[in-house]
Amino acid sequence: PDDNLTRAELTAMMVRVLGAQGDKADIAHLVDVAIDAWYADYIKSGVATKIITGAGDKMMPNDPVTREQAFTILARTFVLASDNHDTVHAFDDAHHVSDWAKDAAAALIEKNVVQGGSSNDLRPKDNVTRAEYAAMLDRLVGEYAKPGKSYAGEVIKGNIVITDPSVDLTGAIIEGDVIIADALGGKEVAIKDATVSGDLVVRAASVTVSGET
């Protein structure tokens, strides 16, 4: 858990969360991703779904990920943004956050996904560990909807990720975002008579909303 998270490992985690294994991009131009590498298919899916991007002909799969890079990938993946960068300045080392990462950092702080340590530091340039990233992801996604399950009348604390059209949210009370993941492709998802206090984030699907929401 205390090992640094690599770009390949992060990509694999996000592809699994979104059920995006079916999406594949042509990565023949990437000279540092061997065709038989354990992460090759995950990189193909990560590129196809824009989870991760390379630099020219390199992906640097075994390079560590900094905390601010992790902030940016999480915010991009779950379509999170903030117009108030002052949120970042609540931390003692806010001046170390790169300009390109401030919006993502602020958005995740507002969602209580990113938290400073005991020293009230964000440590944006530090490498993120496997445990730290797992904790951020766990705070961001409260529920992974189970295929075929009815959530009728249930109260869901936090965000819920939908990866299967058989999930029934009729009458559910969702105290967070509903994230329609890549696994659904172009399939239709119906959300009826549900109360959603957050956002409806549609990464891939045809969504029909009816009733009180």
Coordinates of N, CA and C in Angstrom, one line a residue:
P1 N 0.8 -1.2 0.0 CA 0.0 0.0 0.0 C 0.8 1.3 0.0
D2 N 2.0 1.2 0.5 CA 2.9 2.4 0.6 C 3.8 2.6 -0.6
D3 N 3.7 1.7 -1.6 CA 4.5 1.9 -2.8 C 3.8 3.0 -3.6
N4 N 4.7 3.7 -4.4 CA 4.2 4.7 -5.3 C 3.3 4.1 -6.4
L5 N 2.2 4.7 -6.7 CA 1.3 4.3 -7.8 C 1.9 4.7 -9.1
T6 N 2.0 3.7 -10.0 CA 2.5 4.0 -11.4 C 1.3 4.5 -12.3
R7 N 1.7 5.0 -13.4 CA 0.7 5.4 -14.4 C -0.1 4.2 -14.9
A8 N 0.6 3.1 -15.1 CA -0.1 1.9 -15.6 C -1.1 1.4 -14.6
E9 N -0.6 1.4 -13.3 CA -1.5 0.9 -12.2 C -2.7 1.8 -12.1
L10 N -2.5 3.1 -12.1 CA -3.6 4.1 -12.0 C -4.6 3.8 -13.2
T11 N -4.1 3.7 -14.4 CA -5.0 3.5 -15.5 C -5.8 2.2 -15.4
A12 N -5.1 1.1 -14.9 CA -5.9 -0.1 -14.7 C -7.0 0.0 -13.7
M13 N -6.7 0.7 -12.6 CA -7.7 1.0 -11.6 C -8.9 1.7 -12.2
M14 N -8.7 2.8 -12.9 CA -9.8 3.6 -13.5 C -10.6 2.8 -14.5
V15 N -9.9 2.1 -15.4 CA -10.6 1.3 -16.4 C -11.5 0.3 -15.8
R16 N -11.0 -0.4 -14.7 CA -11.9 -1.3 -14.0 C -13.1 -0.6 -13.3
V17 N -12.9 0.5 -12.7 CA -14.0 1.2 -12.1 C -15.1 1.6 -13.1
L18 N -14.7 2.0 -14.3 CA -15.6 2.4 -15.3 C -16.1 1.3 -16.2
G19 N -15.6 0.1 -16.0 CA -15.9 -1.0 -16.8 C -15.6 -0.8 -18.3
A20 N -14.5 -0.1 -18.5 CA -14.2 0.4 -19.9 C -13.3 -0.6 -20.6
Q21 N -13.2 -1.8 -20.2 CA -12.2 -2.7 -20.8 C -12.6 -3.0 -22.3
G22 N -13.8 -2.8 -22.7 CA -14.2 -3.0 -24.1 C -13.8 -1.9 -25.0
D23 N -13.4 -0.8 -24.5 CA -12.9 0.3 -25.4 C -11.4 0.2 -25.6
K24 N -11.0 0.2 -26.9 CA -9.6 0.0 -27.2 C -9.2 1.1 -28.2
A25 N -8.0 1.7 -28.0 CA -7.4 2.6 -28.9 C -6.2 2.0 -29.5
D26 N -5.8 2.4 -30.7 CA -4.6 2.0 -31.4 C -3.4 2.7 -30.7
I27 N -2.5 1.9 -30.0 CA -1.4 2.5 -29.4 C -0.1 2.1 -30.0
A28 N -0.1 1.7 -31.2 CA 1.1 1.2 -31.9 C 2.2 2.2 -31.9
H29 N 1.8 3.5 -31.8 CA 2.8 4.5 -31.9 C 3.6 4.7 -30.5
L30 N 3.1 4.1 -29.5 CA 3.8 4.2 -28.2 C 4.9 3.2 -28.1
V31 N 6.1 3.7 -28.0 CA 7.3 2.9 -28.1 C 7.7 2.3 -26.7
D32 N 7.0 2.7 -25.7 CA 7.4 2.2 -24.3 C 6.3 1.3 -23.7
V33 N 5.3 0.9 -24.6 CA 4.3 -0.1 -24.1 C 4.4 -1.4 -24.9
A34 N 5.0 -2.4 -24.3 CA 5.2 -3.6 -25.0 C 3.8 -4.3 -25.2
I35 N 3.7 -4.9 -26.3 CA 2.4 -5.6 -26.6 C 2.0 -6.6 -25.6
D36 N 3.0 -7.3 -25.0 CA 2.7 -8.4 -24.1 C 2.8 -7.9 -22.6
A37 N 2.9 -6.6 -22.4 CA 2.9 -6.1 -21.0 C 1.5 -6.3 -20.3
W38 N 1.5 -6.5 -19.0 CA 0.3 -6.8 -18.3 C -0.7 -5.6 -18.5
Y39 N -0.2 -4.4 -18.7 CA -1.0 -3.2 -18.7 C -1.3 -2.8 -20.1
A40 N -0.9 -3.5 -21.1 CA -1.1 -3.0 -22.5 C -2.6 -2.7 -22.8
D41 N -3.4 -3.7 -22.5 CA -4.9 -3.5 -22.8 C -5.5 -2.4 -22.0
Y42 N -5.0 -2.3 -20.7 CA -5.5 -1.2 -19.9 C -5.1 0.2 -20.5
I43 N -3.9 0.3 -21.0 CA -3.5 1.5 -21.6 C -4.3 1.8 -22.9
K44 N -4.6 0.8 -23.7 CA -5.5 1.0 -24.8 C -6.8 1.5 -24.4
S45 N -7.4 1.0 -23.3 CA -8.7 1.4 -22.9 C -8.6 2.8 -22.3
G46 N -7.5 3.1 -21.5 CA -7.3 4.4 -20.9 C -7.2 5.5 -21.9
V47 N -6.5 5.2 -23.0 CA -6.4 6.2 -24.1 C -7.7 6.4 -24.8
A48 N -8.4 5.3 -25.1 CA -9.7 5.4 -25.8 C -10.7 6.2 -25.0
T49 N -10.7 6.1 -23.7 CA -11.7 6.8 -22.8 C -11.1 8.1 -22.2
K50 N -9.9 8.5 -22.7 CA -9.3 9.7 -22.3 C -9.0 9.8 -20.8
I51 N -8.8 8.7 -20.2 CA -8.4 8.7 -18.8 C -7.0 9.2 -18.7
I52 N -6.2 8.8 -19.6 CA -4.7 9.1 -19.6 C -4.3 9.4 -21.0
T53 N -3.3 10.3 -21.0 CA -2.7 10.7 -22.3 C -1.2 10.5 -22.2
G54 N -0.5 10.3 -23.3 CA 0.9 10.2 -23.3 C 1.6 11.5 -23.8
A55 N 2.9 11.4 -24.0 CA 3.6 12.6 -24.5 C 4.3 12.1 -25.8
G56 N 3.7 12.5 -26.9 CA 4.3 12.0 -28.2 C 4.2 10.6 -28.3
D57 N 5.3 9.9 -28.4 CA 5.3 8.4 -28.7 C 5.6 7.7 -27.4
K58 N 5.4 8.3 -26.2 CA 5.7 7.7 -24.9 C 4.5 7.8 -24.0
M59 N 4.3 6.7 -23.2 CA 3.3 6.7 -22.2 C 3.8 6.7 -20.8
M60 N 5.1 6.4 -20.6 CA 5.8 6.3 -19.3 C 5.0 5.5 -18.3
P61 N 4.6 4.2 -18.7 CA 3.7 3.4 -17.8 C 4.2 3.1 -16.4
N62 N 5.6 3.1 -16.3 CA 6.1 2.7 -15.0 C 6.5 3.9 -14.2
D63 N 6.3 5.1 -14.7 CA 6.6 6.3 -13.9 C 5.6 6.5 -12.8
P64 N 6.1 7.0 -11.7 CA 5.1 7.3 -10.6 C 4.2 8.5 -10.9
V65 N 3.1 8.6 -10.2 CA 2.1 9.6 -10.4 C 2.2 10.6 -9.3
T66 N 2.2 11.9 -9.5 CA 2.2 12.8 -8.4 C 0.8 13.0 -7.9
R67 N 0.7 13.6 -6.7 CA -0.6 13.8 -6.2 C -1.5 14.7 -7.1
E68 N -0.8 15.8 -7.6 CA -1.6 16.7 -8.4 C -2.0 16.1 -9.7
Q69 N -1.2 15.2 -10.2 CA -1.6 14.5 -11.4 C -2.8 13.6 -11.2
A70 N -2.8 13.0 -10.0 CA -3.9 12.1 -9.6 C -5.2 12.9 -9.4
F71 N -5.0 14.1 -8.8 CA -6.2 15.0 -8.7 C -6.8 15.3 -10.1
T72 N -5.9 15.6 -11.0 CA -6.4 16.0 -12.3 C -7.1 14.8 -13.0
I73 N -6.5 13.6 -12.9 CA -7.1 12.5 -13.6 C -8.5 12.2 -13.0
L74 N -8.6 12.2 -11.7 CA -9.9 12.0 -11.0 C -10.9 13.0 -11.4
A75 N -10.5 14.3 -11.4 CA -11.5 15.3 -11.7 C -11.9 15.2 -13.2
R76 N -11.0 14.9 -14.1 CA -11.3 14.8 -15.5 C -12.3 13.6 -15.7
T77 N -12.0 12.5 -15.1 CA -12.7 11.2 -15.3 C -14.2 11.4 -14.8
F78 N -14.4 12.1 -13.7 CA -15.7 12.2 -13.1 C -16.3 13.6 -13.3
V79 N -15.7 14.3 -14.3 CA -16.3 15.6 -14.7 C -16.5 16.6 -13.5
L80 N -15.5 16.8 -12.7 CA -15.6 17.7 -11.6 C -14.8 19.0 -11.9
A81 N -15.4 20.1 -11.5 CA -14.7 21.4 -11.7 C -15.1 22.3 -10.6
S82 N -14.3 23.4 -10.5 CA -14.5 24.4 -9.4 C -14.1 25.7 -10.0
D83 N -15.0 26.7 -9.7 CA -14.6 28.1 -10.1 C -13.9 28.8 -9.0
N84 N -13.8 28.2 -7.8 CA -13.3 28.9 -6.7 C -11.9 28.2 -6.2
H85 N -10.8 28.8 -6.8 CA -9.5 28.3 -6.4 C -9.1 28.7 -5.0
D86 N -9.9 29.5 -4.4 CA -9.5 29.9 -3.0 C -9.6 28.7 -2.0
T87 N -10.3 27.7 -2.4 CA -10.4 26.5 -1.6 C -9.0 25.9 -1.4
V88 N -8.2 26.0 -2.4 CA -6.8 25.4 -2.3 C -6.0 26.2 -1.3
H89 N -6.3 27.5 -1.2 CA -5.4 28.3 -0.3 C -5.7 28.0 1.2
A90 N -6.6 27.1 1.5 CA -6.8 26.8 2.9 C -5.6 25.9 3.4
F91 N -4.8 25.4 2.5 CA -3.7 24.6 2.8 C -2.4 25.3 2.8
D92 N -1.5 25.0 3.6 CA -0.2 25.8 3.8 C 0.7 25.8 2.6
D93 N 0.6 24.7 1.8 CA 1.5 24.6 0.6 C 0.8 24.8 -0.7
A94 N -0.3 25.6 -0.6 CA -1.1 25.9 -1.8 C -0.3 26.4 -3.0
H95 N 0.7 27.2 -2.6 CA 1.5 27.9 -3.7 C 2.4 26.8 -4.5
H96 N 2.4 25.6 -4.0 CA 3.2 24.6 -4.7 C 2.3 23.9 -5.8
V97 N 1.0 24.1 -5.8 CA 0.1 23.5 -6.7 C 0.2 24.1 -8.1
S98 N 0.5 23.4 -9.1 CA 0.7 23.9 -10.5 C -0.6 24.5 -10.9
D99 N -0.5 25.6 -11.8 CA -1.7 26.2 -12.2 C -2.7 25.3 -12.9
W100 N -2.1 24.3 -13.7 CA -3.0 23.4 -14.4 C -3.7 22.4 -13.5
A101 N -3.3 22.3 -12.3 CA -4.0 21.4 -11.3 C -4.9 22.1 -10.3
K102 N -4.9 23.4 -10.3 CA -5.7 24.1 -9.3 C -7.2 23.8 -9.3
D103 N -7.7 23.8 -10.5 CA -9.1 23.6 -10.7 C -9.5 22.2 -10.2
A104 N -8.7 21.2 -10.6 CA -9.0 19.8 -10.1 C -8.8 19.7 -8.6
A105 N -7.8 20.3 -8.1 CA -7.5 20.2 -6.6 C -8.7 20.8 -5.9
A106 N -9.1 22.0 -6.3 CA -10.2 22.7 -5.6 C -11.5 21.9 -5.7
A107 N -11.8 21.3 -6.9 CA -13.0 20.5 -7.0 C -13.0 19.3 -6.1
L108 N -11.8 18.6 -5.9 CA -11.8 17.4 -5.1 C -11.8 17.8 -3.6
I109 N -11.2 19.0 -3.3 CA -11.3 19.5 -1.9 C -12.7 19.7 -1.5
E110 N -13.5 20.4 -2.4 CA -14.9 20.7 -2.1 C -15.7 19.4 -1.9
K111 N -15.3 18.4 -2.6 CA -16.0 17.1 -2.5 C -15.5 16.3 -1.3
N112 N -14.5 16.8 -0.6 CA -13.9 16.1 0.6 C -13.2 14.9 0.2
V113 N -12.7 14.8 -1.1 CA -12.0 13.7 -1.6 C -10.5 13.8 -1.3
V114 N -10.0 15.1 -1.4 CA -8.6 15.4 -1.1 C -8.6 16.0 0.3
Q115 N -7.7 15.5 1.1 CA -7.6 16.0 2.5 C -6.1 16.2 2.8
G116 N -5.8 17.3 3.5 CA -4.4 17.5 3.9 C -4.0 16.6 5.0
G117 N -2.7 16.4 5.2 CA -2.2 15.6 6.3 C -2.3 16.3 7.6
S118 N -1.7 15.8 8.6 CA -1.7 16.4 9.9 C -1.0 17.8 9.9
S119 N -0.1 18.0 8.9 CA 0.5 19.3 8.8 C -0.2 20.3 7.9
N120 N -1.4 19.9 7.5 CA -2.3 20.8 6.6 C -1.6 21.1 5.3
D121 N -1.0 20.1 4.7 CA -0.3 20.2 3.4 C -1.0 19.3 2.4
L122 N -1.1 19.8 1.1 CA -1.6 19.0 0.0 C -0.5 18.1 -0.6
R123 N 0.8 18.5 -0.5 CA 1.9 17.8 -1.0 C 1.7 17.5 -2.5
P124 N 1.4 18.5 -3.3 CA 1.0 18.2 -4.7 C 2.1 17.6 -5.6
K125 N 3.3 17.9 -5.2 CA 4.4 17.3 -6.0 C 4.9 16.0 -5.6
D126 N 4.4 15.5 -4.4 CA 4.8 14.2 -3.9 C 4.2 13.1 -4.8
N127 N 4.8 12.0 -4.8 CA 4.2 10.8 -5.5 C 3.1 10.3 -4.7
V128 N 2.0 9.9 -5.3 CA 0.8 9.4 -4.6 C 1.0 7.9 -4.4
T129 N 0.7 7.4 -3.2 CA 0.9 6.0 -3.0 C -0.4 5.2 -3.4
R130 N -0.2 3.9 -3.5 CA -1.4 3.1 -3.8 C -2.5 3.3 -2.8
A131 N -2.1 3.3 -1.5 CA -3.1 3.5 -0.4 C -3.8 4.9 -0.5
E132 N -3.0 5.9 -0.8 CA -3.6 7.3 -0.9 C -4.6 7.4 -2.0
Y133 N -4.3 6.8 -3.2 CA -5.2 6.9 -4.3 C -6.4 6.0 -4.1
A134 N -6.3 4.9 -3.5 CA -7.4 4.0 -3.2 C -8.4 4.8 -2.2
A135 N -7.8 5.5 -1.3 CA -8.6 6.2 -0.3 C -9.4 7.4 -1.0
M136 N -8.7 8.1 -1.9 CA -9.4 9.2 -2.6 C -10.5 8.6 -3.5
L137 N -10.2 7.5 -4.2 CA -11.3 6.9 -5.0 C -12.4 6.4 -4.2
D138 N -12.1 5.8 -3.0 CA -13.2 5.4 -2.1 C -14.1 6.5 -1.6
R139 N -13.5 7.7 -1.3 CA -14.3 8.8 -0.9 C -15.1 9.4 -2.1
L140 N -14.6 9.3 -3.3 CA -15.3 9.8 -4.4 C -16.4 8.9 -4.9
V141 N -16.3 7.6 -4.8 CA -17.3 6.7 -5.2 C -17.9 6.0 -4.0
G142 N -19.0 6.4 -3.6 CA -19.6 5.7 -2.4 C -20.2 4.4 -2.7
E143 N -20.7 4.1 -3.9 CA -21.4 2.9 -4.2 C -21.1 2.5 -5.7
Y144 N -20.8 1.2 -5.8 CA -20.7 0.7 -7.2 C -22.0 -0.2 -7.3
A145 N -22.9 0.3 -8.2 CA -24.2 -0.4 -8.3 C -24.0 -1.8 -8.8
K146 N -24.7 -2.7 -8.1 CA -24.7 -4.1 -8.5 C -25.7 -4.4 -9.6
P147 N -25.2 -5.1 -10.7 CA -26.1 -5.4 -11.8 C -27.4 -6.1 -11.3
G148 N -28.5 -5.7 -11.8 CA -29.8 -6.3 -11.5 C -30.4 -5.9 -10.2
K149 N -29.7 -5.1 -9.4 CA -30.2 -4.7 -8.1 C -31.2 -3.6 -8.2
S150 N -32.2 -3.6 -7.3 CA -33.1 -2.5 -7.2 C -32.8 -1.7 -6.0
Y151 N -32.6 -0.4 -6.2 CA -32.3 0.5 -5.1 C -33.6 1.3 -4.7
A152 N -34.7 0.8 -5.1 CA -36.0 1.5 -4.8 C -36.1 1.8 -3.3
G153 N -36.3 3.1 -3.1 CA -36.5 3.6 -1.7 C -35.2 3.7 -0.9
E154 N -34.1 3.3 -1.4 CA -32.9 3.3 -0.6 C -32.2 4.7 -0.6
V155 N -31.5 5.0 0.5 CA -30.7 6.2 0.5 C -29.3 5.9 0.3
I156 N -28.7 6.4 -0.7 CA -27.3 6.2 -1.1 C -26.5 7.4 -0.7
K157 N -25.6 7.2 0.3 CA -24.7 8.2 0.7 C -23.5 8.4 -0.2
G158 N -23.4 9.5 -0.9 CA -22.3 9.8 -1.8 C -22.7 9.4 -3.2
N159 N -21.7 9.3 -4.1 CA -21.9 9.0 -5.5 C -22.1 7.6 -5.8
I160 N -22.8 7.3 -6.9 CA -23.0 5.9 -7.3 C -22.6 5.8 -8.7
V161 N -21.8 4.7 -9.1 CA -21.4 4.4 -10.4 C -22.2 3.3 -11.0
I162 N -22.8 3.6 -12.2 CA -23.6 2.6 -12.9 C -22.9 2.0 -14.0
T163 N -22.7 0.7 -14.1 CA -22.0 0.0 -15.2 C -22.8 -1.0 -15.9
D164 N -24.1 -1.1 -15.5 CA -25.0 -2.1 -16.1 C -26.4 -1.5 -16.2
P165 N -27.1 -1.7 -17.3 CA -28.4 -1.1 -17.5 C -29.5 -1.8 -16.7
S166 N -29.2 -2.9 -16.1 CA -30.2 -3.6 -15.3 C -30.4 -3.0 -13.9
V167 N -29.6 -2.0 -13.5 CA -29.7 -1.4 -12.2 C -31.0 -0.6 -12.2
D168 N -31.7 -0.7 -11.1 CA -33.0 0.0 -11.0 C -32.9 1.1 -9.9
L169 N -32.9 2.3 -10.3 CA -32.8 3.4 -9.3 C -34.2 4.1 -9.0
T170 N -35.2 3.4 -9.4 CA -36.6 4.0 -9.2 C -36.8 4.3 -7.7
G171 N -37.1 5.6 -7.5 CA -37.4 6.0 -6.1 C -36.2 6.1 -5.2
A172 N -35.0 5.9 -5.7 CA -33.9 6.0 -4.8 C -33.6 7.5 -4.4
I173 N -33.0 7.7 -3.3 CA -32.5 9.0 -2.9 C -31.0 8.9 -2.8
I174 N -30.4 9.7 -3.8 CA -28.9 9.6 -3.9 C -28.3 10.9 -3.5
E175 N -27.6 10.9 -2.4 CA -27.0 12.1 -1.8 C -25.6 12.3 -2.4
G176 N -25.6 12.5 -3.7 CA -24.3 12.7 -4.4 C -24.6 12.6 -5.9
D177 N -23.6 12.3 -6.7 CA -23.7 12.2 -8.2 C -24.1 10.8 -8.6
V178 N -24.7 10.7 -9.8 CA -25.0 9.5 -10.5 C -24.0 9.5 -11.7
I179 N -23.1 8.5 -11.7 CA -22.1 8.5 -12.8 C -22.4 7.3 -13.7
I180 N -22.8 7.6 -14.9 CA -23.1 6.5 -15.9 C -21.8 6.2 -16.6
A181 N -21.2 5.0 -16.3 CA -19.9 4.7 -16.7 C -19.8 4.2 -18.2
D182 N -18.6 4.0 -18.6 CA -18.3 3.7 -20.0 C -18.7 2.3 -20.4
A183 N -18.9 1.4 -19.4 CA -19.3 0.0 -19.6 C -20.6 -0.1 -20.3
L184 N -21.5 1.0 -20.2 CA -22.8 0.9 -20.8 C -22.8 1.2 -22.3
G185 N -21.7 1.8 -22.8 CA -21.7 2.1 -24.2 C -22.9 2.9 -24.6
G186 N -23.6 2.5 -25.6 CA -24.8 3.2 -26.0 C -26.1 2.7 -25.5
K187 N -26.0 1.8 -24.5 CA -27.3 1.3 -23.9 C -28.1 2.3 -23.2
E188 N -29.3 2.0 -23.1 CA -30.2 3.0 -22.4 C -30.4 2.7 -20.9
V189 N -30.3 3.8 -20.2 CA -30.5 3.7 -18.7 C -31.7 4.6 -18.3
A190 N -32.6 4.0 -17.6 CA -33.8 4.8 -17.2 C -33.7 5.2 -15.7
I191 N -33.8 6.4 -15.4 CA -33.8 6.9 -14.0 C -35.2 7.5 -13.7
K192 N -36.0 6.9 -12.9 CA -37.4 7.3 -12.7 C -37.6 7.6 -11.2
D193 N -38.3 8.7 -11.0 CA -38.7 9.1 -9.6 C -37.6 9.0 -8.6
A194 N -36.4 9.3 -9.0 CA -35.3 9.3 -8.1 C -34.9 10.7 -7.7
T195 N -34.4 10.9 -6.5 CA -33.9 12.2 -6.0 C -32.4 12.2 -6.0
V196 N -31.8 13.1 -6.8 CA -30.4 13.1 -6.9 C -29.9 14.5 -6.5
S197 N -29.2 14.6 -5.4 CA -28.8 15.9 -4.9 C -27.5 16.4 -5.6
G198 N -26.8 15.5 -6.3 CA -25.6 16.0 -7.0 C -25.9 16.1 -8.5
D199 N -24.9 15.7 -9.3 CA -25.0 15.8 -10.7 C -25.2 14.5 -11.4
L200 N -25.7 14.5 -12.6 CA -25.9 13.3 -13.5 C -24.7 13.4 -14.4
V201 N -23.7 12.5 -14.3 CA -22.5 12.5 -15.1 C -22.6 11.3 -16.1
V202 N -22.8 11.7 -17.4 CA -23.0 10.6 -18.4 C -21.7 10.5 -19.2
R203 N -21.0 9.5 -18.9 CA -19.7 9.2 -19.7 C -20.1 8.4 -21.0
A204 N -21.1 7.5 -20.9 CA -21.4 6.7 -22.1 C -22.8 6.1 -21.8
A205 N -23.8 6.4 -22.6 CA -25.1 5.8 -22.5 C -26.1 6.7 -23.1
S206 N -27.3 6.2 -23.2 CA -28.5 7.0 -23.5 C -29.3 7.0 -22.3
V207 N -29.6 8.2 -21.7 CA -30.2 8.2 -20.4 C -31.6 8.9 -20.5
T208 N -32.6 8.2 -19.9 CA -34.0 8.8 -19.9 C -34.3 9.1 -18.4
V209 N -34.6 10.3 -18.2 CA -34.9 10.8 -16.8 C -36.4 11.2 -16.8
S210 N -37.1 10.6 -15.8 CA -38.5 11.0 -15.7 C -38.9 11.1 -14.2
G211 N -40.0 11.8 -13.9 CA -40.5 11.9 -12.5 C -39.7 13.0 -11.8
E212 N -39.8 12.9 -10.5 CA -39.1 13.9 -9.6 C -37.7 13.5 -9.5
T213 N -36.8 14.5 -9.8 CA -35.4 14.2 -9.7 C -34.6 15.3 -9.0

